[in-house]
Amino acid sequence: MVDEIRITRAIIESYFERLKDCLDVDVVVVGGGPSGLTCAYYLSDFDVCLIEKNLSLGGGIWGGGMFFNKIVVQKDVLSILDDFDVSYERYDEEHYVVDAIELASSLIKAVSREVEILNGVCVEDVVVKDGVEGVVVNWSASGDLHVDPLVISSRVVVDATGHDAVVCRVTAKKTKAFKVEGEGYMHADLAERLVVERSGEVYKNLFVTGMAVASVYGLPRMGPIFGGMLLSGKKVAEIISGRLRS
Ligand code: 48F
């Protein structure tokens, strides 16, 4: 017979195991959009906790371009799509079209098998000692209630929070060590190239990927072409991987 208390106990016990596993990790990835999911996936040999403030992951993938749920990627990211078993259609020599729903769900499925995910949890601050050493978290649903946060410790933190660059913004404000410029005008070609080039460490142990890179460095925006997001996530994963193994 199904028992309400056993259901409740199963959820609490299982979730608190997950939460304990996340308390002291190698990498915290903040944000479950395309860049954060890609980054987390390629770091899954390490202890990774991905924190997403919304209930669902996927960030800006689902809406495609103006709710048209297709996105475009460039030829040089097809191998990443292959890693996630995502299908694509050739549009012309350079551009390929991907179903936004398939991309979002494939990234989420692959990452959720390998990485601990806390959704409905918001990162509101960072721990800074010798560089960034963790994040300060609270339930997204705590709203206006005065509830003190808790802390997750990590060797490195990745800001994958998209246009808002939340983690870089709070770190910049409190350390005064760098500035967050805010993203620039639309120029897809330039933006795609520069976002990948500038992806990396922005402050000791704090890495930035995806649209947050454009916000930090005042780079142009690119709209619904996603190759740069995937390449940026993979590039940051490779840099961190090298750092953590050294
Ligand atoms: O916005 P988002 O998809 O960022 P991204 O990975 O990709 C950008 C593209 O979607 C698109 C684009 C590319 O062509 O222009 O916009 O750089 O995903 C960011 C995720 O971070 C979450 C947010 O809910 C979203 O899912 N997020 C934002 N702030 C926080 C957060 C926070 N404080 N704590 C936890 N998650």
XYZ file of N, CA and C and ligand atoms in Angstrom, residues 29-38 50-62 64 71-72 118 120-125 136-138 140 159-167 183 192 195 209-213 221-230 232, ligand 1:
231
model
N 28.617 25.221 -11.078
C 28.193 25.930 -12.295
C 26.883 26.633 -11.951
N 26.860 27.930 -12.115
C 25.647 28.694 -11.793
C 24.920 29.019 -13.093
N 23.747 28.415 -13.268
C 22.948 28.662 -14.468
C 22.904 27.442 -15.367
N 21.686 27.028 -15.709
C 21.493 25.815 -16.514
C 21.022 26.111 -17.914
N 21.556 27.175 -18.532
C 21.308 27.436 -19.952
C 22.291 26.629 -20.799
N 22.355 26.912 -22.101
C 23.225 26.115 -22.987
C 24.696 26.131 -22.588
N 25.215 27.278 -22.170
C 26.642 27.325 -21.826
C 26.916 26.564 -20.532
N 26.060 26.759 -19.527
C 26.263 26.085 -18.238
C 26.107 24.580 -18.356
N 25.102 24.142 -19.121
C 24.895 22.697 -19.288
C 26.073 22.066 -20.020
N 26.553 22.742 -21.072
C 27.687 22.191 -21.830
C 28.921 22.129 -20.950
N 25.447 21.819 -10.311
C 24.869 22.869 -11.166
C 23.664 23.458 -10.434
N 23.666 24.773 -10.300
C 22.594 25.451 -9.561
C 21.786 26.307 -10.525
N 20.477 26.095 -10.528
C 19.585 26.815 -11.448
C 18.454 27.441 -10.638
N 18.235 28.724 -10.844
C 17.222 29.408 -10.018
C 15.783 29.052 -10.413
N 15.574 28.711 -11.685
C 14.220 28.323 -12.110
C 13.971 26.852 -11.810
N 12.718 26.421 -11.966
C 12.441 24.991 -11.804
C 13.010 24.217 -12.979
N 12.862 24.755 -14.190
C 13.336 24.009 -15.360
C 14.661 24.565 -15.862
N 15.482 23.666 -16.375
C 16.756 24.073 -16.949
C 16.581 24.320 -18.442
N 17.616 24.860 -19.060
C 17.561 25.102 -20.507
C 17.724 26.572 -20.842
N 17.470 27.448 -19.881
C 17.661 28.885 -20.090
C 16.952 29.369 -21.335
N 17.709 30.051 -22.199
C 17.119 30.682 -23.381
C 16.944 29.749 -24.572
N 17.191 28.454 -24.400
C 17.068 27.562 -25.568
C 15.613 27.422 -26.004
N 14.721 27.231 -25.024
C 13.344 26.824 -25.342
C 12.643 27.785 -26.290
N 13.778 29.567 -28.703
C 14.326 29.725 -30.053
C 14.540 31.197 -30.369
N 16.667 26.810 -33.455
C 17.854 27.644 -33.298
C 18.854 27.283 -34.385
N 19.854 28.127 -34.522
C 20.856 27.930 -35.567
C 22.218 27.736 -34.909
N 20.821 21.303 -8.476
C 19.882 21.908 -7.531
C 19.075 22.938 -8.310
N 15.561 25.514 -8.586
C 14.783 26.300 -7.627
C 15.673 26.924 -6.563
N 16.967 26.970 -6.840
C 17.941 27.520 -5.884
C 18.669 28.676 -6.566
N 18.786 29.771 -5.841
C 19.351 30.977 -6.432
C 20.704 31.298 -5.790
N 21.678 31.601 -6.621
C 22.974 32.065 -6.086
C 22.887 33.570 -5.917
N 23.118 34.025 -4.688
C 22.965 35.472 -4.448
C 24.264 36.162 -4.074
N 25.315 35.387 -3.798
C 26.582 36.019 -3.399
C 27.701 34.980 -3.554
N 26.901 31.557 -2.236
C 25.908 31.748 -1.181
C 24.538 31.519 -1.827
N 23.759 30.598 -1.260
C 22.526 30.171 -1.940
C 21.301 30.302 -1.043
N 20.174 30.450 -1.717
C 18.896 30.449 -1.014
C 17.844 29.850 -1.930
N 14.906 29.896 -4.344
C 14.324 30.956 -5.175
C 12.972 31.386 -4.611
N 30.311 31.265 -13.763
C 29.137 32.100 -13.978
C 28.579 31.812 -15.367
N 27.442 31.109 -15.399
C 26.752 30.814 -16.668
C 25.340 31.379 -16.583
N 25.210 32.547 -15.964
C 23.869 33.092 -15.706
C 23.343 33.957 -16.847
N 24.005 33.932 -17.996
C 23.464 34.626 -19.167
C 23.616 36.131 -19.083
N 22.663 36.827 -19.702
C 22.759 38.283 -19.863
C 23.004 39.007 -18.524
N 22.491 38.459 -17.430
C 22.611 39.173 -16.142
C 23.996 39.055 -15.508
N 24.768 38.050 -15.871
C 26.105 37.814 -15.297
C 26.094 38.039 -13.779
N 25.159 37.370 -13.115
C 24.883 37.634 -11.698
C 26.114 37.432 -10.806
N 26.841 36.352 -11.043
C 27.951 36.026 -10.136
C 29.107 37.005 -10.353
N 26.293 44.116 -21.856
C 26.466 43.679 -23.253
C 26.148 44.796 -24.251
N 29.822 36.047 -31.743
C 30.095 34.611 -31.658
C 31.591 34.352 -31.479
N 32.875 36.049 -27.892
C 32.396 35.368 -26.678
C 33.267 34.149 -26.378
N 31.201 32.024 -18.685
C 30.881 31.381 -19.959
C 29.550 31.900 -20.509
N 29.359 31.755 -21.810
C 28.091 32.109 -22.443
C 27.863 33.612 -22.525
N 26.589 33.997 -22.491
C 26.253 35.422 -22.637
C 26.819 36.272 -21.512
N 27.082 35.644 -20.372
C 27.686 36.402 -19.263
C 29.037 36.974 -19.691
N 29.729 36.303 -20.617
C 31.015 36.815 -21.117
C 30.785 38.156 -21.826
N 25.939 41.348 -28.813
C 25.048 40.190 -28.636
C 24.861 39.509 -29.991
N 24.287 38.271 -29.932
C 24.210 37.512 -31.197
C 22.828 36.928 -31.507
N 21.858 37.044 -30.599
C 20.542 36.472 -30.903
C 20.586 34.950 -30.992
N 19.618 34.341 -31.713
C 19.406 32.894 -31.585
C 20.357 32.006 -32.391
N 21.619 32.389 -32.433
C 22.633 31.455 -32.932
C 23.408 30.985 -31.706
N 23.518 29.656 -31.536
C 23.950 29.109 -30.245
C 25.319 28.450 -30.272
N 26.004 28.472 -31.440
C 27.306 27.807 -31.497
C 28.265 28.358 -30.454
N 28.290 29.670 -30.313
C 29.202 30.309 -29.363
C 28.938 29.867 -27.928
N 27.652 29.649 -27.580
C 27.309 29.221 -26.219
C 27.903 27.840 -25.925
N 27.763 26.942 -26.912
C 28.253 25.570 -26.716
C 29.783 25.550 -26.691
N 31.762 28.026 -25.943
C 32.219 28.723 -24.738
C 32.164 27.781 -23.527
O 20.214 32.830 -20.285
P 20.847 31.508 -20.475
O 20.311 30.618 -21.525
O 22.428 31.791 -20.634
P 23.544 31.215 -21.624
O 23.865 29.809 -21.312
O 22.832 31.239 -23.069
C 22.325 32.404 -23.633
C 21.306 32.011 -24.670
O 20.240 31.297 -24.073
C 20.697 33.194 -25.430
C 21.653 33.874 -26.331
C 22.595 33.048 -27.119
O 22.456 33.174 -28.407
O 21.651 35.063 -26.413
O 20.160 34.125 -24.514
O 24.632 32.200 -21.607
O 20.812 30.697 -19.108
C 21.185 31.293 -17.903
C 20.557 30.489 -16.770
O 21.045 30.995 -15.533
C 19.969 31.004 -14.595
C 18.759 31.385 -15.449
O 17.545 31.029 -14.818
C 19.026 30.624 -16.737
O 18.462 29.328 -16.724
N 20.284 31.960 -13.540
C 20.312 33.312 -13.665
N 20.629 33.874 -12.482
C 20.809 32.855 -11.598
C 20.589 31.630 -12.272
C 21.144 32.793 -10.210
N 21.371 33.898 -9.480
N 21.246 31.580 -9.623
C 21.015 30.448 -10.333
N 20.685 30.452 -11.647
